[in-house]
Short mmCIF file of C-alpha atoms and ligand atoms in Angstrom, two decimals:
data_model
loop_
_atom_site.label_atom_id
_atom_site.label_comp_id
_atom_site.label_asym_id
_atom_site.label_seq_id
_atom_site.Cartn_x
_atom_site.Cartn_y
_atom_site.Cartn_z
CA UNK A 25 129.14 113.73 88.22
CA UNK A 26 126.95 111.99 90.79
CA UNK A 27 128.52 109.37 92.79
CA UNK A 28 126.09 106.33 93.59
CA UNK A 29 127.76 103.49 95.66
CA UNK A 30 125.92 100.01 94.73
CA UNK A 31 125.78 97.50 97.19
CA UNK A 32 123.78 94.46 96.02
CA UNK A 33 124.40 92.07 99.50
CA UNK A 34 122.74 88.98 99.18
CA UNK A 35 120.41 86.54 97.89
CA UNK A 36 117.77 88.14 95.84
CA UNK A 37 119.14 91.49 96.65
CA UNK A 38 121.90 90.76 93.69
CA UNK A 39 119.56 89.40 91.24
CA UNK A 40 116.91 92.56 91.83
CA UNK A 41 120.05 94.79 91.79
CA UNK A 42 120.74 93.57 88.27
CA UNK A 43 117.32 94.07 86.91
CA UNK A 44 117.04 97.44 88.25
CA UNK A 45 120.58 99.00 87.02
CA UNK A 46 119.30 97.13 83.57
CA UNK A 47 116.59 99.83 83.69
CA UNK A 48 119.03 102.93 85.25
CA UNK A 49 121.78 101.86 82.22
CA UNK A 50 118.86 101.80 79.68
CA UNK A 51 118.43 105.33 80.33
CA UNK A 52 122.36 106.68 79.47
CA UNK A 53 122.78 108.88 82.72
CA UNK A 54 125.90 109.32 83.20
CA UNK A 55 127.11 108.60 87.04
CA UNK A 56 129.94 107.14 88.62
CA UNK A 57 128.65 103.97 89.98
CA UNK A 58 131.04 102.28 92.40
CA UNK A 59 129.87 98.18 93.40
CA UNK A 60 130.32 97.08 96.55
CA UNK A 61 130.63 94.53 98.96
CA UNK A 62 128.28 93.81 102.27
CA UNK A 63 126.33 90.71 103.89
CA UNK A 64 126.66 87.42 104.21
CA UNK A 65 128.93 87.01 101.20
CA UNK A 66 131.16 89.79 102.60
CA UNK A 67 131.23 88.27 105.99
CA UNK A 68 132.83 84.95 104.44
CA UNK A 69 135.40 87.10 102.34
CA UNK A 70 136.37 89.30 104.39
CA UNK A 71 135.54 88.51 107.54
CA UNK A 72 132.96 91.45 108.22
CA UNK A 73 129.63 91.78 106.74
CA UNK A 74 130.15 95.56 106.26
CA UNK A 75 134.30 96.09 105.12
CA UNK A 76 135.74 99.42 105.48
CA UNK A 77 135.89 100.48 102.50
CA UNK A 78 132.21 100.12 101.83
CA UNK A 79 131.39 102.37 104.51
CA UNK A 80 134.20 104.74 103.62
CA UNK A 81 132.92 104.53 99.77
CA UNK A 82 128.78 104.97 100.80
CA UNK A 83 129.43 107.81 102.99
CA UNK A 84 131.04 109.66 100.00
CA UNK A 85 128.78 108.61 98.01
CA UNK A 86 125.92 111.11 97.06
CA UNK A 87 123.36 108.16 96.66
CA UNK A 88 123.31 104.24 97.90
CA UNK A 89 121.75 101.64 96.17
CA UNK A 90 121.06 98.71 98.22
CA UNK A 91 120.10 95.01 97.47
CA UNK A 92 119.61 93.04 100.57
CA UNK A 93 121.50 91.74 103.20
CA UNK A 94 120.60 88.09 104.91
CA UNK A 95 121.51 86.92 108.51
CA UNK A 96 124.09 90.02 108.50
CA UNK A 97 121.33 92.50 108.04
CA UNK A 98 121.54 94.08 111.24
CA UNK A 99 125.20 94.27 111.25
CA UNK A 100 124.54 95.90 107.67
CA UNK A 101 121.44 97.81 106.69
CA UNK A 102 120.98 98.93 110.54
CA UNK A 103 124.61 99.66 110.81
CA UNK A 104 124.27 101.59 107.53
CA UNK A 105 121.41 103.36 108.30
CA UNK A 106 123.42 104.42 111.10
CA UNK A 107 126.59 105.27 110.38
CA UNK A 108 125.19 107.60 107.52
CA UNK A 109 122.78 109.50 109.80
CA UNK A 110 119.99 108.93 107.84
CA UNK A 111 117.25 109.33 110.24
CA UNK A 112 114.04 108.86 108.04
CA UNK A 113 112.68 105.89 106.73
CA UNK A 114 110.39 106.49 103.98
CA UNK A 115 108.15 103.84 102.69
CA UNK A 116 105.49 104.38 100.28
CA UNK A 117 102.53 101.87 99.85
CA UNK A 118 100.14 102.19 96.65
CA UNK A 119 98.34 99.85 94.93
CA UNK A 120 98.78 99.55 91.04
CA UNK A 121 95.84 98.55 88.46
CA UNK A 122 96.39 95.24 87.30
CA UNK A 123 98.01 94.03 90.43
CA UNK A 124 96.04 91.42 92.68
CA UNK A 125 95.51 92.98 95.98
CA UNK A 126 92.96 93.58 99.25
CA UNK A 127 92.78 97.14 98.16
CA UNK A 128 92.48 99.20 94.76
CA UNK A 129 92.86 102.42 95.90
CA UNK A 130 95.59 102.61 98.62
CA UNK A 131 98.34 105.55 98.31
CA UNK A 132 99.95 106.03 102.13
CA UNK A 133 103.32 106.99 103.33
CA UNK A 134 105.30 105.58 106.03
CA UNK A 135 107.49 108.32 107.58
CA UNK A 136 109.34 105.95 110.02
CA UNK A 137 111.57 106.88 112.78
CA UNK A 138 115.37 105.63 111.42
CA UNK A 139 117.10 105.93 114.41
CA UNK A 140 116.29 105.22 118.13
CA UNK A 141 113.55 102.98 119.87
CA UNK A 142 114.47 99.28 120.17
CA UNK A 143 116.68 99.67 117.12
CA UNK A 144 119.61 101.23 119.30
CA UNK A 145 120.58 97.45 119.71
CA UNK A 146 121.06 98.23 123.71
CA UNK A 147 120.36 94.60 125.10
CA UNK A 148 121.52 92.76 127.94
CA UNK A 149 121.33 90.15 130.45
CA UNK A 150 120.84 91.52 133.75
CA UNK A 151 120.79 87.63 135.30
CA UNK A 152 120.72 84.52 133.66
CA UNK A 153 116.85 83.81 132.56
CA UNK A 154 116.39 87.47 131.84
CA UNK A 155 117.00 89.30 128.87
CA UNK A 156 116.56 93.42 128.92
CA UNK A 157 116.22 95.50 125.53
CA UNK A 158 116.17 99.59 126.11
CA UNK A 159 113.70 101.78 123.95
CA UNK A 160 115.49 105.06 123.16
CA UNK A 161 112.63 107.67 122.32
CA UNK A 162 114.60 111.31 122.18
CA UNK A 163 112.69 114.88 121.96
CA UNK A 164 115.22 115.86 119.13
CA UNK A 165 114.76 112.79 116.89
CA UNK A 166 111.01 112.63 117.26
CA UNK A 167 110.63 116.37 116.59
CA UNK A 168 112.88 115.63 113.39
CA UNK A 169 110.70 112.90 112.13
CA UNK A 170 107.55 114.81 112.68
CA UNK A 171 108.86 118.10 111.14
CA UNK A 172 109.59 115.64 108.01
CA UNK A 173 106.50 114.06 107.70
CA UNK A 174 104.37 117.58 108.17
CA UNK A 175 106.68 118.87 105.42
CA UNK A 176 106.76 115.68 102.95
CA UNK A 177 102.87 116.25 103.42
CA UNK A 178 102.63 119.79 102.48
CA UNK A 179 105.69 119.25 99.81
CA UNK A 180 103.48 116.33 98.21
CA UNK A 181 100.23 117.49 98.21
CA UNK A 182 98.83 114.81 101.17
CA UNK A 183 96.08 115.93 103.28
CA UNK A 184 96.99 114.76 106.83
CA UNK A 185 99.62 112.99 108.88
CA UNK A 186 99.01 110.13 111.17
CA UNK A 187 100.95 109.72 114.67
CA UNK A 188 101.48 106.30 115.63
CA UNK A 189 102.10 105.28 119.37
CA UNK A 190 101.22 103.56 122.18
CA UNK A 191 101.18 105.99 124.73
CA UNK A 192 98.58 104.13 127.37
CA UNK A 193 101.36 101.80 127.91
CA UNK A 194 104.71 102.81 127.27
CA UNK A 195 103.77 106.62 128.74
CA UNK A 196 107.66 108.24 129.31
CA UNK A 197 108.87 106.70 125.72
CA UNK A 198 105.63 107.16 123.30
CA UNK A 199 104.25 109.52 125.30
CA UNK A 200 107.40 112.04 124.65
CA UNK A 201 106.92 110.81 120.62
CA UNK A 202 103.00 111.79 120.48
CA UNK A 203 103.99 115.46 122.61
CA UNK A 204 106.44 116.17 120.07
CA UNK A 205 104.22 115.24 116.95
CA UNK A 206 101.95 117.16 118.57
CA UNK A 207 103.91 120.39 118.91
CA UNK A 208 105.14 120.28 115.46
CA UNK A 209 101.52 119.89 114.59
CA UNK A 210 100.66 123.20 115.36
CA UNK A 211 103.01 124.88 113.00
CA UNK A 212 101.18 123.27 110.31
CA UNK A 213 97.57 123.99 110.08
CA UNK A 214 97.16 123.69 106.76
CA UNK A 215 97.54 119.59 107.42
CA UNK A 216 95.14 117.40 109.31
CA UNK A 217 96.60 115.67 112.10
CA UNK A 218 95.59 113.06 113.99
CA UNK A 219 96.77 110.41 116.54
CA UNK A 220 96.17 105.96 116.53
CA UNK A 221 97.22 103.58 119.06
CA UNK A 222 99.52 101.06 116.88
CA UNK A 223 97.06 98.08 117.71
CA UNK A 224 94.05 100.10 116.65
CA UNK A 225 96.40 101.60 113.59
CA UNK A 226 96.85 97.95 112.78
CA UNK A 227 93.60 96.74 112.49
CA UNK A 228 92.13 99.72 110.44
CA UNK A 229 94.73 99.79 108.02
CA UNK A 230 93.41 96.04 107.37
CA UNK A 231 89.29 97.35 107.62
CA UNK A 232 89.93 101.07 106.18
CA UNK A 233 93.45 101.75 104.98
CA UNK A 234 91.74 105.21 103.10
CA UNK A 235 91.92 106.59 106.09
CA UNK A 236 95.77 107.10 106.42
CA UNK A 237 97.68 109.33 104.41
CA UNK A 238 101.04 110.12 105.56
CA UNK A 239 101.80 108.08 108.93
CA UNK A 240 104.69 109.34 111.54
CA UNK A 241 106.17 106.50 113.84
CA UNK A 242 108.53 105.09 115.63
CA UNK A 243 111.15 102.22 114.59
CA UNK A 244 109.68 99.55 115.41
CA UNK A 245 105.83 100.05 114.51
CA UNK A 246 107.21 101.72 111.51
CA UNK A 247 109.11 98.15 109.99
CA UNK A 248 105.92 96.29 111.19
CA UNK A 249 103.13 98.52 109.81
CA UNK A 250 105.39 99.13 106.87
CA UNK A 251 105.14 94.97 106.41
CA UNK A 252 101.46 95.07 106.75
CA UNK A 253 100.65 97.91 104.11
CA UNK A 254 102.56 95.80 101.88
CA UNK A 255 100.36 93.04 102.38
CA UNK A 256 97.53 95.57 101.34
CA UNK A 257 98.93 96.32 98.27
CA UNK A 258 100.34 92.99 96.85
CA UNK A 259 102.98 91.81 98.66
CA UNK A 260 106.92 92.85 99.39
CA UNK A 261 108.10 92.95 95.80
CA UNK A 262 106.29 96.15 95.37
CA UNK A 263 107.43 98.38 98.34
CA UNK A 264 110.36 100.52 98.11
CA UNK A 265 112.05 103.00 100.73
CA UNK A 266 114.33 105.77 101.24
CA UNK A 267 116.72 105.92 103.95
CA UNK A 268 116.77 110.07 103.96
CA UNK A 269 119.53 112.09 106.22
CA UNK A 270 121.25 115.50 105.67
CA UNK A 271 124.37 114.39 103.96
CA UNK A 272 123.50 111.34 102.55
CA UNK A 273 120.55 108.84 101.13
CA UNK A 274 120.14 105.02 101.07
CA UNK A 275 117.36 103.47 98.85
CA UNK A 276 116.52 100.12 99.09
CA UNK A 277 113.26 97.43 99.01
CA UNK A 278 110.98 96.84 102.11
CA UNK A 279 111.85 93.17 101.31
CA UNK A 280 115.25 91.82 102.16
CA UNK A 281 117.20 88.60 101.01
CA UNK A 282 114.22 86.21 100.51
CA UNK A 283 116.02 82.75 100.76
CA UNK A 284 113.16 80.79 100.25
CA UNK A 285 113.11 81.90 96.41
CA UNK A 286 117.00 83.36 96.23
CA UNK A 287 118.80 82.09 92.95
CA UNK A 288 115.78 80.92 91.01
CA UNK A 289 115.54 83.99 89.26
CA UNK A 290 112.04 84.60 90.18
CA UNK A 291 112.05 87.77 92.65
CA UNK A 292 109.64 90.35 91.91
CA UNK A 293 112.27 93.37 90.98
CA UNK A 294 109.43 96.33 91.18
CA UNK A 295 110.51 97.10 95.19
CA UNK A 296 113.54 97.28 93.44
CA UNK A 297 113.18 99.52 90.27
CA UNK A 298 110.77 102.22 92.64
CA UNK A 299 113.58 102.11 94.86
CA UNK A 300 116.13 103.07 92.08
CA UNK A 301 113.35 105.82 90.62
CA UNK A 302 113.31 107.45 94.28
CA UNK A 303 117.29 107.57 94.58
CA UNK A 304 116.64 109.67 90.96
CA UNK A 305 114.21 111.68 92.25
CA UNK A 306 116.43 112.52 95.37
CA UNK A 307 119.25 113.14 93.15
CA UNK A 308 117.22 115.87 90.87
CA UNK A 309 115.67 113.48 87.74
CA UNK A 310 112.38 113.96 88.88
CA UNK A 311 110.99 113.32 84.92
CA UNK A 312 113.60 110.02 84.36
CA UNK A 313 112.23 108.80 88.21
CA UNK A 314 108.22 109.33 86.38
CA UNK A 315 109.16 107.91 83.75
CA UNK A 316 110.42 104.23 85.13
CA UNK A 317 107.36 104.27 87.67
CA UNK A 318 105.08 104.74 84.30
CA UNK A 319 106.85 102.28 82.31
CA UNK A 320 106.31 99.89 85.27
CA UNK A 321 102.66 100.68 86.06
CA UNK A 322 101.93 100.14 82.37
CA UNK A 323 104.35 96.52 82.94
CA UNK A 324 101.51 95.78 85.94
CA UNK A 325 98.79 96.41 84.50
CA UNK A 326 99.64 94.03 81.03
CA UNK A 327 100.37 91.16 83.56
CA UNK A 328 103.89 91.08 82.40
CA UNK A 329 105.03 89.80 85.58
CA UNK A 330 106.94 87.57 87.95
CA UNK A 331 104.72 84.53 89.70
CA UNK A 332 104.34 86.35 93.02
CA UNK A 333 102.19 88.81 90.83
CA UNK A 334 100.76 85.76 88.77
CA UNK A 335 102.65 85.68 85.86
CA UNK A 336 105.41 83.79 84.73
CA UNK A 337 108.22 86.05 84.03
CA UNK A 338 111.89 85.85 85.52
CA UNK A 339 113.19 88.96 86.91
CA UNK A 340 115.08 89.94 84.44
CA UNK A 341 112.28 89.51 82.04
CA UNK A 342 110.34 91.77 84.04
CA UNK A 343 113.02 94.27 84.03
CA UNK A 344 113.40 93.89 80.41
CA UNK A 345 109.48 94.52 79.42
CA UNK A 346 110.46 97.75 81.91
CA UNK A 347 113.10 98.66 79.36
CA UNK A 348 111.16 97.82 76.53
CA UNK A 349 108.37 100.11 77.63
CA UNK A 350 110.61 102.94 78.91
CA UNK A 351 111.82 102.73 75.09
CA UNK A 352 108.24 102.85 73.40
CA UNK A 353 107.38 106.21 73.27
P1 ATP B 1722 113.95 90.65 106.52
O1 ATP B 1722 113.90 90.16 107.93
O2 ATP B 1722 115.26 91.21 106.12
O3 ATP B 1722 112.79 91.53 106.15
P2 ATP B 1722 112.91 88.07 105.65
O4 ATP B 1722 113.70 86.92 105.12
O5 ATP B 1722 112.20 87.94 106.93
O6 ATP B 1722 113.84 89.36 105.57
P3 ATP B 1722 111.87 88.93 103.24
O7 ATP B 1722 113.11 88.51 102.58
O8 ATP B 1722 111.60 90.38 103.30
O9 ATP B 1722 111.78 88.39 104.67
O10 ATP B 1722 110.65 88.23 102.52
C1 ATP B 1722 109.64 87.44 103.13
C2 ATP B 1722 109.04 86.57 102.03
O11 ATP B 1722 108.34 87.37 101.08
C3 ATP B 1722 110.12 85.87 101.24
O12 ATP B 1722 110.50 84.69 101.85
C4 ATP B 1722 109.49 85.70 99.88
O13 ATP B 1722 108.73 84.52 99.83
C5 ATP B 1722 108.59 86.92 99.76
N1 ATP B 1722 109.26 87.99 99.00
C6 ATP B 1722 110.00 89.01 99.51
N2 ATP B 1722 110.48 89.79 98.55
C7 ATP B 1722 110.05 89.28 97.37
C8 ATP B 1722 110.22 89.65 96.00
N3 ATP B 1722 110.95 90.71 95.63
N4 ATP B 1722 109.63 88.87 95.06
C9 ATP B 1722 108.88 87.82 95.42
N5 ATP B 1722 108.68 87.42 96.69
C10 ATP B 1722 109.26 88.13 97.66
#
């Protein structure tokens, strides 16, 4: 049976948790599903943000759900990330029908570096009034990332993949990322490839987001841009991600703890629910993981939705017209 390790963390990361394992328990799988703690909460019971055991219990885990973490996060989702090798960051942005947005028709993927760059955490202060941070750029990881995006592309059907750098400025660190998306660019001929600077990047995904399919970049650019094509599509709630390495798999939302609108009951769960539908994919129920992204398109498009989206329904409500539709057929 497949072990998935559930760590909900805080603020609206529990109350999106709940909706979405409303929607996984609706369908009668049977795993073993193990709850954890991590975050802020932890950090006041236990005196860590990410105990032991939770790290002992993800990394056996074949799958981990994840909520949100708040002032913790780097201590957990980064550390997580980390610990569990899972050196791809995948972050799909498409826009649904129904859904208020800037664009109609966008359907990208953001294959972002998990790793490296400034996310190492290496910073210090050399002298007081001067803080350094390093950028770690390796051959090996960048080669890994762009071998995953070529094949994600071919695997999926996309037509091209994107590098995103800035290798006028930072020439030893982005340069070495672009020459090693290049190189694994060859090997794939059957997929367009082409290369943005991340300011340009950033504007036309605002002017002309058609033009990207699958992007490749690094850490940083990656969480930023990933931010932005949210903001294309209609907002945080929607985006989820897949923390991908070889021996294990973290899925959680783009978003994180929100707590502006934590404990009202009001979070959009959808970055939640597509996050949950990827971890089933990953695991092998490709039809179940179809099935909960149809039953939530057809959710969008009626307007049955939380008031982020315009509507006026809780998050559990929104989970529950999920169910409801799942159930219909
Ligand atoms: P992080 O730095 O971890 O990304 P953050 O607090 O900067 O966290 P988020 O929690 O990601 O930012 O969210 C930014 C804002 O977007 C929130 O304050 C909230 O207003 C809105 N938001 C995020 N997620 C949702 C959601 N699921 N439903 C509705 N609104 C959301």
């Amino acid at each position: 049976m497949k072990k998935i390790a559930i760590i909900p963390g805080d603020g609206i990361g529990k109350e999106v948790m709940d909706a979405a394992l409303r929607v996984i328990d609706s369908l009668g799988m049977d795993f073993e599903m193990v709850t954890l703690d991590a975050g802020d909460d932890a950090l006041k019971e236990h005196g860590t943000a990410l105990p032991e055991e939770t790290l002992d219990k993800a990394k056996k885990s074949d799958a981990v759900l994840f909520g949100a973490a708040g002032e913790t996060a780097a201590g957990v989702i980064i550390k997580l990330r980390q610990a569990l090798k899972t050196y791809v960051n995948l972050r799909p942005a498409k826009s649904y029908p129904g859904v208020k947005c800037l664009y109609p028709d966008v359907d990208l993927v953001i294959v972002r570096e998990n790793s490296e760059c400034m996310y190492k955490g290496i910073e210090f202060e050399p002298e007081a009034g001067m803080s350094v941070a390093m950028r770690v750029i390796t051959e090996k990881a960048s080669k890994r990332i762009a071998e995953f995006a070529f094949k994600y592309a071919r695997d999926n059907g996309r037509r091209k993949v994107s590098c995103i750098h800035k290798a006028n400025v930072m020439k030893k660190t982005c340069g070495l990322f672009r020459d090693s998306c290049r190189e694994v660019a060859k090997k794939y001929q059957d997929i367009e490839y082409d290369e943005y600077y991340v300011d340009a990047a950033a504007m036309f995904l605002v002017l002309d987001p058609k033009r990207f399919d699958v992007i490749v970049t690094t850490n940083l650019f990656g969480d930023i841009l990933s931010d932005e094509a949210a903001g294309l599509v209609g907002g945080l709630g929607l985006l989820p991600s897949a923390n991908i390495g070889d021996e294990n798999a973290i899925f959680e939302p783009v978003h994180g703890s929100a707590p502006d609108i934590a404990g009202k009951g009001i979070a959009n769960p959808s970055a939640m629910i597509l996050s949950a539908a990827m971890m089933l994919e990953y695991l092998g129920y490709r039809d179940e993981a179809g099935q909960i992204e149809k039953a939530l398109e057809h959710v969008l498009l009626e307007g049955k939705v939380t008031p982020d989206l315009g509507g006026n329904l809780s998050t559990m409500g929104m989970a529950e017209e999920i169910v409801r539709e799942l159930h219909s057929t």
